[in-house]
Coordinates of C-alpha atoms and ligand atoms in Angstrom, one line a residue:
X1 CA -15.0 -13.6 9.5
X2 CA -12.6 -11.3 11.3
X3 CA -13.6 -7.7 12.1
X4 CA -14.2 -5.6 9.0
X5 CA -11.3 -3.6 7.7
X6 CA -11.6 -0.1 6.4
X7 CA -9.2 -0.8 3.5
X8 CA -7.9 -4.0 2.0
X9 CA -4.9 -3.4 -0.3
X10 CA -3.9 -6.0 -2.9
X11 CA -0.2 -5.8 -3.7
X12 CA 2.9 -4.6 -1.7
X13 CA 4.8 -2.9 -4.5
X14 CA 5.3 0.8 -4.4
X15 CA 1.6 1.5 -4.8
X16 CA 0.4 -0.8 -2.1
X17 CA 3.1 0.4 0.4
X18 CA 2.3 4.0 -0.1
X19 CA -1.5 3.3 0.1
X20 CA -0.8 1.5 3.4
X21 CA 1.0 4.6 4.7
X22 CA -1.8 6.9 3.7
X23 CA -4.3 4.6 5.4
X24 CA -2.3 4.7 8.6
X25 CA -2.1 8.5 8.4
X26 CA -5.9 8.6 8.5
X27 CA -6.1 6.1 11.4
X28 CA -7.8 3.5 9.2
X29 CA -7.8 -0.2 9.8
X30 CA -6.1 -1.8 6.9
X31 CA -4.2 -4.8 5.7
X32 CA -2.1 -5.6 2.6
X33 CA -2.2 -8.9 0.8
X34 CA 0.9 -9.8 -1.3
X35 CA 1.5 -12.9 -3.4
X36 CA 5.3 -12.6 -3.1
X37 CA 7.3 -13.4 0.0
X38 CA 8.5 -9.8 0.2
X39 CA 7.7 -6.3 -0.8
X40 CA 8.7 -4.6 -4.1
X41 CA 6.3 -5.8 -6.7
X42 CA 8.0 -5.5 -10.1
X43 CA 11.4 -5.3 -8.4
X44 CA 10.6 -8.4 -6.3
X45 CA 9.7 -10.5 -9.3
X46 CA 11.9 -9.3 -12.2
X47 CA 15.4 -10.4 -11.0
X48 CA 16.8 -11.3 -14.4
X49 CA 20.4 -10.3 -15.1
X50 CA 20.7 -6.7 -16.1
X51 CA 17.2 -5.7 -14.8
X52 CA 17.1 -2.0 -14.0
X53 CA 14.8 1.0 -14.2
X54 CA 14.4 3.0 -17.4
X55 CA 13.7 6.3 -15.7
X56 CA 16.5 8.1 -13.8
X57 CA 16.5 7.0 -10.2
X58 CA 16.5 10.6 -8.8
X59 CA 13.0 10.8 -10.3
X60 CA 12.0 7.1 -9.9
X61 CA 11.8 7.3 -6.2
X62 CA 9.2 8.5 -3.6
X63 CA 8.9 12.3 -3.2
X64 CA 6.3 12.3 -0.4
X65 CA 8.8 12.5 2.5
X66 CA 11.8 14.8 2.3
X67 CA 13.6 12.9 5.0
X68 CA 13.3 9.7 3.0
X69 CA 14.5 11.5 0.0
X70 CA 17.5 12.9 1.7
X71 CA 18.6 9.6 3.5
X72 CA 18.7 7.4 0.3
X73 CA 21.5 7.9 -2.1
X74 CA 21.3 6.0 -5.4
X75 CA 24.5 4.5 -6.7
X76 CA 23.8 4.9 -10.5
X77 CA 21.7 7.0 -12.8
X78 CA 19.5 4.0 -13.5
X79 CA 19.4 1.8 -10.4
X80 CA 19.7 -2.0 -10.8
X81 CA 16.9 -4.3 -9.6
X82 CA 18.8 -5.3 -6.4
X83 CA 19.1 -1.7 -5.3
X84 CA 15.4 -0.9 -6.2
X85 CA 14.4 -3.9 -4.1
X86 CA 16.6 -2.7 -1.2
X87 CA 14.9 0.7 -1.5
X88 CA 11.4 -1.0 -1.4
X89 CA 12.5 -2.9 1.8
X90 CA 14.0 0.3 3.2
X91 CA 10.6 2.1 2.7
X92 CA 8.7 -0.9 4.2
X93 CA 11.0 -1.0 7.3
X94 CA 11.3 2.7 7.8
X95 CA 7.5 3.1 8.0
X96 CA 7.1 -0.3 9.8
X97 CA 4.7 -1.6 7.1
X98 CA 5.7 -5.3 7.1
X99 CA 3.5 -6.2 10.1
X100 CA 0.5 -5.1 8.1
X101 CA 1.3 -7.2 5.0
X102 CA 0.2 -10.8 4.6
X103 CA 2.9 -12.3 2.4
X104 CA 2.7 -15.4 0.1
X105 CA -1.0 -15.0 -0.1
X106 CA -3.3 -14.3 -3.1
X107 CA -6.6 -12.7 -3.4
X108 CA -8.8 -14.9 -5.5
X109 CA -12.2 -13.2 -5.3
X110 CA -13.9 -10.0 -4.2
X111 CA -17.7 -9.8 -4.1
X112 CA -19.7 -6.6 -3.4
X113 CA -22.0 -6.8 -0.4
X114 CA -24.7 -4.2 -0.9
X115 CA -26.2 -4.6 2.5
X116 CA -22.9 -3.8 4.1
X117 CA -21.6 -1.2 1.6
X118 CA -18.4 -3.2 1.3
X119 CA -16.4 -6.0 -0.2
X120 CA -16.0 -9.6 0.9
X121 CA -12.6 -10.6 -0.2
X122 CA -11.5 -14.3 -0.5
X123 CA -7.9 -15.4 -0.2
X124 CA -6.3 -18.5 -1.6
X125 CA -6.2 -19.9 2.0
X126 CA -10.0 -19.8 1.8
X127 CA -10.2 -17.1 4.4
X128 CA -12.7 -14.2 3.7
X129 CA -12.0 -10.7 4.8
X130 CA -14.6 -7.9 4.8
X131 CA -13.4 -4.5 3.9
X132 CA -15.2 -1.2 3.1
X133 CA -12.7 -0.2 0.5
X134 CA -10.7 -2.4 -1.8
X135 CA -7.6 -1.0 -3.4
X136 CA -6.0 -3.0 -6.3
X137 CA -2.3 -2.1 -6.3
X138 CA -1.7 -5.1 -8.4
X139 CA 0.7 -3.6 -10.9
X140 CA 0.5 -3.0 -14.7
X141 CA 3.1 -5.6 -15.7
X142 CA 2.8 -8.3 -13.1
X143 CA 1.1 -11.2 -14.8
X144 CA 3.3 -13.0 -17.4
X145 CA 1.5 -14.0 -20.6
X146 CA 0.3 -17.6 -20.8
X147 CA 2.5 -18.1 -23.9
X148 CA 3.5 -21.7 -24.5
X149 CA 5.3 -23.5 -27.2
X150 CA 4.7 -26.9 -28.8
X151 CA 6.9 -29.6 -27.2
X152 CA 7.9 -27.4 -24.3
X153 CA 7.0 -30.3 -21.9
X154 CA 9.5 -32.6 -23.6
X155 CA 12.5 -30.2 -23.2
X156 CA 15.0 -31.6 -20.7
X157 CA 17.1 -28.5 -20.1
X158 CA 16.3 -25.6 -17.8
X159 CA 13.6 -23.0 -18.6
X160 CA 13.7 -19.6 -17.0
X161 CA 11.2 -16.8 -17.2
X162 CA 12.7 -13.3 -16.9
X163 CA 9.6 -12.3 -14.9
X164 CA 9.9 -15.2 -12.4
X165 CA 13.7 -15.4 -12.1
X166 CA 15.2 -17.6 -9.3
X167 CA 16.0 -15.6 -6.2
X168 CA 19.4 -17.3 -6.0
X169 CA 20.3 -16.2 -9.5
X170 CA 21.5 -18.3 -12.4
X171 CA 25.1 -18.9 -13.5
X172 CA 25.2 -19.6 -17.3
X173 CA 28.9 -20.1 -17.4
X174 CA 29.9 -22.5 -20.1
X175 CA 26.3 -23.1 -21.2
X176 CA 24.5 -23.0 -24.5
X177 CA 21.6 -20.7 -23.9
X178 CA 18.6 -19.7 -26.0
X179 CA 16.4 -16.6 -25.3
X180 CA 13.0 -16.0 -26.8
X181 CA 11.9 -12.4 -27.1
X182 CA 13.5 -9.0 -27.8
X183 CA 11.5 -6.7 -25.5
X184 CA 12.9 -4.7 -22.7
X185 CA 13.5 -7.7 -20.4
X186 CA 15.5 -9.5 -23.1
X187 CA 17.4 -6.4 -24.2
X188 CA 18.6 -5.8 -20.7
X189 CA 19.5 -9.4 -20.0
X190 CA 21.1 -10.4 -23.4
X191 CA 24.4 -8.5 -22.9
X192 CA 24.9 -10.0 -19.4
X193 CA 24.0 -13.6 -20.4
X194 CA 26.2 -13.3 -23.5
X195 CA 29.2 -12.5 -21.2
X196 CA 28.6 -15.7 -19.2
X197 CA 27.3 -18.2 -21.6
X198 CA 29.4 -20.3 -24.0
X199 CA 26.9 -19.5 -26.7
X200 CA 23.7 -17.4 -26.8
X201 CA 21.0 -17.7 -29.5
X202 CA 18.5 -14.9 -29.6
X203 CA 15.1 -15.7 -31.1
X204 CA 13.6 -12.5 -32.4
X205 CA 10.1 -12.2 -33.8
X206 CA 9.9 -8.3 -33.8
X207 CA 12.8 -5.9 -33.2
X208 CA 12.4 -3.0 -30.8
X209 CA 14.0 0.4 -30.7
X210 CA 16.6 0.7 -27.9
X211 CA 18.6 3.7 -26.7
X212 CA 21.8 3.6 -24.7
X213 CA 21.4 4.3 -21.0
X214 CA 24.9 5.7 -20.6
X215 CA 24.5 4.4 -17.1
X216 CA 27.1 5.2 -14.4
X217 CA 27.3 7.1 -11.2
X218 CA 25.0 10.1 -10.9
X219 CA 27.0 13.2 -12.0
X220 CA 27.8 15.4 -9.0
X221 CA 26.2 18.4 -10.6
X222 CA 22.9 16.5 -10.8
X223 CA 23.1 15.6 -7.1
X224 CA 23.8 19.2 -6.2
X225 CA 20.9 20.5 -8.3
X226 CA 18.7 17.9 -6.6
X227 CA 20.0 18.6 -3.0
X228 CA 19.6 22.4 -3.5
X229 CA 15.8 22.1 -4.0
X230 CA 14.3 18.7 -4.2
X231 CA 10.8 20.1 -4.2
X232 CA 11.5 22.2 -7.3
X233 CA 13.1 19.2 -8.9
X234 CA 10.0 17.0 -8.2
X235 CA 7.6 19.7 -9.3
X236 CA 9.5 20.0 -12.6
X237 CA 9.3 16.3 -13.1
X238 CA 5.6 15.9 -12.2
X239 CA 4.5 18.8 -14.4
X240 CA 5.3 17.0 -17.6
X241 CA 3.7 14.5 -20.0
X242 CA 5.7 11.6 -18.7
X243 CA 6.2 12.4 -15.1
X244 CA 10.0 12.9 -15.6
X245 CA 12.0 15.8 -16.9
X246 CA 12.8 15.2 -20.5
X247 CA 13.5 18.6 -22.0
X248 CA 10.4 18.4 -24.2
X249 CA 10.4 20.9 -27.0
X250 CA 6.7 21.6 -27.6
X251 CA 7.0 24.0 -30.4
X252 CA 9.9 22.7 -32.6
X253 CA 8.8 20.6 -35.5
X254 CA 11.1 18.0 -37.1
X255 CA 9.5 18.6 -40.5
X256 CA 10.4 22.3 -40.4
X257 CA 13.9 22.0 -39.0
X258 CA 17.0 21.9 -41.3
X259 CA 18.5 18.4 -41.4
X260 CA 21.8 19.5 -39.8
X261 CA 20.0 21.0 -36.8
X262 CA 17.8 17.9 -36.4
X263 CA 20.9 15.8 -36.4
X264 CA 22.7 18.0 -33.9
X265 CA 19.7 17.9 -31.6
X266 CA 19.2 14.1 -31.9
X267 CA 22.9 13.5 -31.4
X268 CA 22.8 15.6 -28.2
X269 CA 19.8 13.6 -26.9
X270 CA 21.3 10.3 -27.9
X271 CA 24.5 11.2 -26.1
X272 CA 22.5 12.1 -23.0
X273 CA 20.8 8.7 -23.3
X274 CA 17.6 7.0 -22.3
X275 CA 14.2 8.5 -23.2
X276 CA 15.5 11.9 -24.0
X277 CA 15.2 11.3 -27.7
X278 CA 11.5 10.8 -27.3
X279 CA 10.7 14.5 -26.9
X280 CA 13.1 16.3 -29.2
X281 CA 10.3 17.5 -31.6
X282 CA 6.7 18.3 -31.1
X283 CA 5.5 16.5 -34.2
X284 CA 7.3 13.1 -33.8
X285 CA 4.4 11.4 -32.0
X286 CA 1.8 12.7 -34.4
X287 CA 3.1 13.3 -37.9
X288 CA 4.4 10.1 -39.6
X289 CA 6.9 12.2 -41.7
X290 CA 8.4 13.6 -38.5
X291 CA 8.4 10.2 -36.9
X292 CA 10.3 8.7 -39.9
X293 CA 13.1 11.3 -39.4
X294 CA 13.7 10.2 -35.8
X295 CA 13.3 6.5 -36.7
X296 CA 15.9 6.7 -39.4
X297 CA 18.3 8.4 -37.1
X298 CA 17.9 5.5 -34.6
X299 CA 18.2 3.0 -37.5
X300 CA 21.6 4.6 -38.4
X301 CA 22.7 4.3 -34.8
X302 CA 21.9 0.6 -34.9
X303 CA 23.9 0.2 -38.1
X304 CA 26.8 2.1 -36.4
X305 CA 26.8 -0.3 -33.5
X306 CA 26.3 -3.7 -35.3
X307 CA 29.2 -4.8 -37.5
X308 CA 27.3 -7.2 -39.7
X309 CA 24.9 -5.2 -41.9
X310 CA 22.5 -8.2 -42.3
X311 CA 22.2 -8.4 -38.5
X312 CA 21.8 -4.7 -38.2
X313 CA 19.0 -4.8 -40.7
X314 CA 17.2 -7.6 -38.8
X315 CA 17.5 -5.6 -35.6
X316 CA 15.9 -2.5 -37.1
X317 CA 12.2 -2.1 -36.4
X318 CA 10.0 -1.6 -39.5
X319 CA 6.5 -2.4 -38.3
X320 CA 5.8 0.4 -35.9
X321 CA 6.5 4.2 -35.6
X322 CA 9.3 5.1 -33.2
X323 CA 8.0 5.6 -29.7
X324 CA 4.7 3.8 -30.2
X325 CA 6.0 0.9 -28.1
X326 CA 7.8 1.8 -24.9
X327 CA 11.4 2.0 -26.3
X328 CA 14.0 0.1 -24.4
X329 CA 17.0 1.6 -22.6
X330 CA 20.1 -0.6 -22.8
X331 CA 23.7 -1.1 -21.9
X332 CA 25.6 -2.6 -24.7
X333 CA 22.7 -4.4 -26.4
X334 CA 23.5 -3.9 -30.1
X335 CA 27.3 -4.3 -29.6
X336 CA 26.5 -7.8 -28.1
X337 CA 25.7 -9.0 -31.6
X338 CA 29.4 -8.3 -32.6
X339 CA 30.4 -11.1 -30.2
X340 CA 31.4 -14.5 -31.7
X341 CA 29.3 -16.4 -29.2
X342 CA 26.0 -14.6 -30.1
X343 CA 23.6 -15.4 -32.9
X344 CA 20.4 -13.8 -33.9
X345 CA 17.6 -15.9 -35.4
X346 CA 14.8 -14.1 -37.2
X347 CA 11.6 -16.0 -36.4
X348 CA 9.7 -14.2 -39.2
X349 CA 11.8 -15.9 -41.9
X350 CA 12.5 -19.0 -39.9
X351 CA 9.5 -19.7 -37.6
X352 CA 9.9 -21.5 -34.3
X353 CA 8.2 -24.9 -34.8
X354 CA 8.7 -26.8 -31.5
X355 CA 10.8 -27.4 -28.5
X356 CA 12.6 -30.8 -28.6
X357 CA 14.1 -32.9 -25.8
X358 CA 17.4 -31.1 -26.3
X359 CA 16.4 -27.6 -27.5
X360 CA 14.4 -25.8 -30.1
X361 CA 13.6 -26.6 -33.8
X362 CA 12.8 -23.8 -36.2
X363 CA 11.6 -24.5 -39.7
X364 CA 15.1 -24.5 -41.0
X365 CA 17.4 -25.5 -38.1
X366 CA 17.8 -27.4 -34.8
X367 CA 19.4 -25.9 -31.7
X368 CA 20.6 -27.7 -28.6
X369 CA 20.5 -25.7 -25.4
X370 CA 21.3 -26.3 -21.7
X371 CA 18.9 -23.5 -20.8
X372 CA 16.2 -21.4 -22.5
X373 CA 15.1 -18.0 -21.2
X374 CA 11.5 -16.9 -21.9
X375 CA 11.4 -13.1 -22.1
X376 CA 7.9 -13.2 -23.6
X377 CA 6.1 -10.3 -21.8
X378 CA 3.0 -9.6 -19.7
X379 CA -0.7 -9.6 -19.9
X380 CA -0.4 -5.9 -19.2
X381 CA -2.7 -3.5 -17.3
X382 CA -5.8 -5.7 -17.1
X383 CA -4.2 -9.2 -16.5
X384 CA -3.8 -9.0 -12.7
X385 CA -7.3 -7.4 -12.2
X386 CA -9.2 -9.8 -14.5
X387 CA -7.6 -12.8 -12.8
X388 CA -9.4 -12.0 -9.6
X389 CA -13.1 -13.0 -9.6
X390 CA -14.4 -9.5 -8.9
X391 CA -18.2 -9.1 -8.8
X392 CA -19.9 -5.8 -8.5
X393 CA -23.4 -4.5 -7.7
X394 CA -25.2 -6.7 -10.3
X395 CA -23.0 -9.7 -9.9
X396 CA -21.2 -8.8 -13.2
X397 CA -17.5 -9.5 -13.2
X398 CA -14.9 -6.9 -14.1
X399 CA -13.8 -9.2 -16.9
X400 CA -17.3 -9.2 -18.3
X401 CA -17.5 -5.4 -17.9
X402 CA -14.3 -5.1 -19.9
X403 CA -15.3 -7.5 -22.7
X404 CA -14.5 -4.8 -25.3
X405 CA -11.4 -3.6 -23.5
X406 CA -11.0 -1.8 -20.2
X407 CA -13.5 0.9 -19.4
X408 CA -12.9 3.0 -16.3
X409 CA -13.5 6.5 -14.9
X410 CA -10.1 8.2 -14.7
X411 CA -8.4 4.8 -14.7
X412 CA -9.4 4.8 -11.0
X413 CA -12.9 3.4 -10.6
X414 CA -15.3 1.2 -12.6
X415 CA -19.0 1.8 -12.8
X416 CA -20.9 -0.9 -10.9
X417 CA -17.9 -1.6 -8.6
X418 CA -18.3 0.9 -5.7
X419 CA -15.4 1.5 -3.2
X420 CA -13.0 -0.4 -5.6
X421 CA -10.0 1.6 -6.5
X422 CA -7.4 0.8 -9.2
X423 CA -3.9 2.3 -8.7
X424 CA -2.6 3.3 -12.1
X425 CA -5.4 1.4 -13.8
X426 CA -6.2 1.4 -17.5
X427 CA -7.4 4.8 -18.5
X428 CA -4.8 6.6 -16.4
X429 CA -1.4 7.7 -17.7
X430 CA 0.3 4.9 -15.8
X431 CA 2.7 3.0 -18.1
X432 CA 3.3 6.0 -20.4
X433 CA 4.9 7.7 -17.4
X434 CA 7.4 7.5 -14.5
X435 CA 5.3 5.0 -12.5
X436 CA 6.3 6.4 -9.1
X437 CA 4.9 9.8 -9.8
X438 CA 1.7 8.3 -11.2
X439 CA 1.5 6.1 -8.2
X440 CA 1.9 9.0 -5.8
X441 CA -0.8 11.0 -7.6
X442 CA -3.2 8.1 -7.6
X443 CA -2.7 7.0 -4.0
X444 CA -3.0 10.6 -2.7
X445 CA -6.2 11.0 -4.7
X446 CA -7.7 7.8 -3.4
X447 CA -6.8 8.7 0.2
X448 CA -8.5 12.1 -0.4
X449 CA -11.7 10.3 -1.6
X450 CA -11.7 8.1 1.4
X451 CA -11.1 11.0 3.8
X452 CA -13.9 13.0 2.2
X453 CA -16.3 10.1 2.4
X454 CA -15.5 9.6 6.0
X455 CA -16.0 13.3 6.7
X456 CA -19.4 13.1 5.1
X457 CA -20.2 9.8 6.9
X458 CA -20.8 8.3 3.6
X459 CA -20.6 4.5 3.0
X460 CA -19.7 4.3 -0.6
X461 CA -18.6 6.1 -3.8
X462 CA -19.3 4.8 -7.3
X463 CA -18.3 6.1 -10.7
X464 CA -21.4 6.6 -12.9
X465 CA -21.6 4.6 -16.2
X466 CA -22.1 7.9 -18.1
X467 CA -18.9 9.4 -16.7
X468 CA -17.1 6.1 -17.3
X469 CA -18.1 6.1 -21.0
X470 CA -17.3 9.7 -21.5
X471 CA -13.8 9.3 -19.9
X472 CA -13.1 6.1 -21.9
X473 CA -14.1 7.9 -25.1
X474 CA -11.7 10.7 -24.1
X475 CA -8.9 8.1 -23.5
X476 CA -9.6 6.5 -26.9
X477 CA -9.7 9.8 -28.7
X478 CA -6.6 11.2 -27.1
X479 CA -4.7 8.1 -28.2
X480 CA -6.3 8.4 -31.7
X481 CA -4.7 11.9 -32.1
X482 CA -1.3 10.2 -32.0
X483 CA 0.5 7.5 -33.7
X484 CA 0.4 5.3 -30.6
X485 CA -2.5 3.0 -31.7
X486 CA -0.6 2.1 -34.8
X487 CA 1.8 -0.4 -33.1
X488 CA 0.9 -4.0 -32.1
X489 CA 2.0 -3.2 -28.6
X490 CA 1.1 -4.4 -25.1
X491 CA -0.4 -0.9 -24.6
X492 CA -3.0 -2.1 -27.2
X493 CA -3.4 -5.6 -25.7
X494 CA -2.0 -6.9 -29.0
X495 CA 0.5 -9.3 -27.4
X496 CA -2.2 -11.5 -25.9
X497 CA -4.2 -13.6 -28.3
X498 CA -7.9 -12.9 -28.0
X499 CA -7.4 -9.8 -25.8
X500 CA -9.6 -6.9 -27.0
X501 CA -7.6 -4.2 -28.9
X502 CA -7.9 -0.9 -27.2
X503 CA -5.2 1.6 -26.3
X504 CA -5.2 1.2 -22.5
X505 CA -3.2 4.1 -20.9
X506 CA -4.3 7.7 -21.0
X507 CA -2.0 9.5 -23.5
X508 CA -2.9 13.1 -22.4
X509 CA 0.0 13.4 -20.1
X510 CA 0.5 13.2 -16.3
X511 CA 0.3 16.9 -15.9
X512 CA -3.0 17.2 -17.7
X513 CA -4.4 14.2 -16.0
X514 CA -3.5 15.6 -12.6
X515 CA -5.3 18.8 -13.4
X516 CA -8.4 16.9 -14.6
X517 CA -8.5 14.9 -11.3
X518 CA -8.1 18.0 -9.2
X519 CA -10.9 19.7 -11.1
X520 CA -13.1 16.6 -10.7
X521 CA -12.6 16.9 -7.0
X522 CA -13.2 20.7 -6.9
X523 CA -16.5 20.1 -8.6
X524 CA -17.6 17.9 -5.7
X525 CA -16.5 14.6 -7.2
X526 CA -17.9 15.1 -10.6
X527 CA -18.9 11.8 -12.3
X528 CA -19.4 10.0 -8.9
X529 CA -22.4 9.1 -6.7
X530 CA -21.7 9.3 -3.0
X531 CA -24.1 7.4 -0.8
X532 CA -24.9 5.8 2.5
X533 CA -27.2 2.8 2.3
X534 CA -30.2 3.9 0.3
X535 CA -29.5 7.6 0.9
X536 CA -27.7 9.5 -1.9
X537 CA -25.4 12.2 -0.3
X538 CA -24.1 13.7 -3.5
X539 CA -24.5 12.9 -7.1
X540 CA -22.9 14.3 -10.2
X541 CA -23.4 11.9 -13.0
X542 CA -21.5 13.2 -15.9
X543 CA -18.0 14.1 -16.9
X544 CA -17.4 17.6 -18.3
X545 CA -13.8 18.4 -17.2
X546 CA -12.0 18.0 -20.5
X547 CA -8.6 19.4 -20.9
X548 CA -8.3 22.7 -22.8
X549 CA -7.3 22.3 -26.4
X550 CA -3.5 21.8 -26.8
X551 CA -1.7 25.1 -26.7
X552 CA 0.6 26.2 -29.5
X553 CA 0.0 23.1 -31.6
X554 CA 0.9 23.7 -35.2
X555 CA -2.2 24.0 -37.4
X556 CA -1.3 21.1 -39.7
X557 CA -0.7 18.9 -36.7
X558 CA -4.0 19.9 -35.2
X559 CA -5.7 19.1 -38.5
X560 CA -4.0 15.7 -38.6
X561 CA -4.9 14.8 -35.0
X562 CA -8.5 16.1 -35.4
X563 CA -8.9 14.1 -38.6
X564 CA -7.9 10.9 -36.7
X565 CA -10.4 11.7 -33.9
X566 CA -13.2 12.3 -36.5
X567 CA -12.3 8.9 -38.0
X568 CA -12.4 7.3 -34.6
X569 CA -15.8 8.9 -33.9
X570 CA -17.2 7.6 -37.3
X571 CA -15.8 4.1 -36.7
X572 CA -17.4 4.0 -33.2
X573 CA -20.7 5.6 -34.1
X574 CA -20.2 8.7 -32.0
X575 CA -21.9 11.9 -33.0
Ligands
LIG601 P1 7.6 -7.3 -24.1 O1 8.1 -5.9 -24.4 O2 6.2 -7.5 -24.3 O3 8.5 -8.3 -25.0 C1 8.1 -9.6 -25.1 C2 9.0 -10.2 -26.3 O4 8.7 -11.6 -26.4 C3 8.7 -9.6 -27.6 O5 9.9 -9.4 -28.3 C4 7.7 -10.6 -28.3 O6 7.7 -10.5 -29.7 C5 8.3 -11.8 -27.8 N1 7.4 -13.0 -27.8 C6 6.2 -13.1 -27.1 N2 5.6 -14.2 -27.4 C7 6.4 -14.8 -28.4 C8 6.3 -16.1 -29.1 N3 5.3 -16.9 -28.9 N4 7.3 -16.4 -29.9 C9 8.3 -15.5 -30.1 N5 8.5 -14.4 -29.5 C10 7.5 -14.0 -28.6 O7 7.9 -7.7 -22.6 P2 9.2 -7.3 -21.7 O8 9.1 -8.1 -20.5 O9 10.5 -7.4 -22.5 O10 9.0 -5.8 -21.4 C11 7.7 -5.3 -20.8 C12 7.9 -4.0 -20.3 O11 8.6 -4.1 -19.0 C13 8.7 -3.0 -21.1 O12 8.0 -2.4 -22.1 C14 9.2 -2.1 -20.0 O13 8.4 -1.0 -19.8 C15 9.3 -2.9 -18.8 P3 6.6 -9.7 -30.5 O14 6.9 -8.3 -30.3 O15 5.3 -10.1 -29.8 O16 6.7 -10.2 -31.9

């Protein structure tokens, strides 16, 4: 075994790269292991046509280095995948990170070595690397679901997965193409594929809400505001629920606003584009009546864009409140259904039976395709972590520890798994936010923990089970206050058969979460045990840093939210 590392980082996406940089700053010995042949994580793998970020690029970019900020100029409000990948490579080259990254290599196992206060990490090459700290920067949406279809092995055409798109691209010109799925990946790629293909058939099981990006060059006024004071711009973004500026109106209630004012506000937000419509009214995420007002506005927008009323009806979501799945941000998605060469097949009324040698057969029809695209989603948040054989202090695996859904302390550590850090893990705001700002917060926090351990000459840190349970209850209860658990979403693990249902991200907001983390640190790492061998250096076993009650919340909303929490407590046998 080679010399022991201080830190082994798994993944060279934005999290892994920034973690590597923080390790270098501290003079630590580190290495990054990356399954892909290049950096970029999400933006390395998801190369499907039309792939682009759903947060504005001025905010979806690193803010830790002002020079980096100033030297990179985004071409569009929502950068396309190729530009995001170029940015990831720019970051890697600028900070000379690539020599520290072992590409095309997977971590298969990590076993805790109590005698050494560290991890023995096995690679797919069979090599074993010892490291004091293990950082899983493995991404929240990096492992495609194992979804398969009867007869798929017999199909003689080409099959493409949006999440594993060929690097050389695909030209569908003149082809008959089928696509399965209508999540964000499909909604971004369908308009582009439709322009190329002779014919495109979309197989939809469940419609999603999508808002127009109104993408284009970044308006000069936005650039000027940004250039004037990037620090203020960043601070404004980070101090929000979602880690991006969204003009949240925390006191205005849709249920108490006259219809014409609601319409004007929603029209303004729709015209602005993207996620802005998510935060027009304080009650839309909690009160079903308020939510219905926004949902019916979006439904009307779908009807406006799609000429055939039957198709518009099929494209309108009915099974989940607006915003309880991550809404999609599109360019021309709905209008694509007005094209003569595009057809929508509703799998609810005409279920997919099997692939055939030449295409797909549903209950009612047969389709011949030259190519089929699978845009069928990810085993989100836990998939990449559980696929590694990670064994902690008692030989228990993380998968076993998470048999009832993920349980973490702050989404950052797992009891019984010392010196193992999750970047944007389940139980942190992660996928409910602008990932880059969540990543920066997490990486800086982990770097702080490592520095403070080294200053104390400590060998390990571990979250206590008590703190983990209290935090996980808090995560569950925070979600329960809202409408979020009501959707069969990948946030809930509902898209993977057999996966435990639990709302995985922390819905309390990035600003609140950051305050909690800072208070945990100020209290001497509350909820953690810090030790060296058999000697305990500091110990604070519980978690008490709950956020203050929501300010200015309307009494009827508070009552609704608290009623749901009381129900959750009853259902889960909590006092
Ligand atoms: P999503 O949002 O999970 O979408 C996957 C889609 O695939 C969704 O429409 C699914 O329908 C559909 N699907 C999955 N399995 C099947 C089967 N067996 N048959 C038919 N249809 C199926 O993944 P995306 O990659 O689009 O987006 C993930 C996130 O990436 C997104 O939220 C953004 O944040 C970025 P279902 O809803 O399960 O009925």
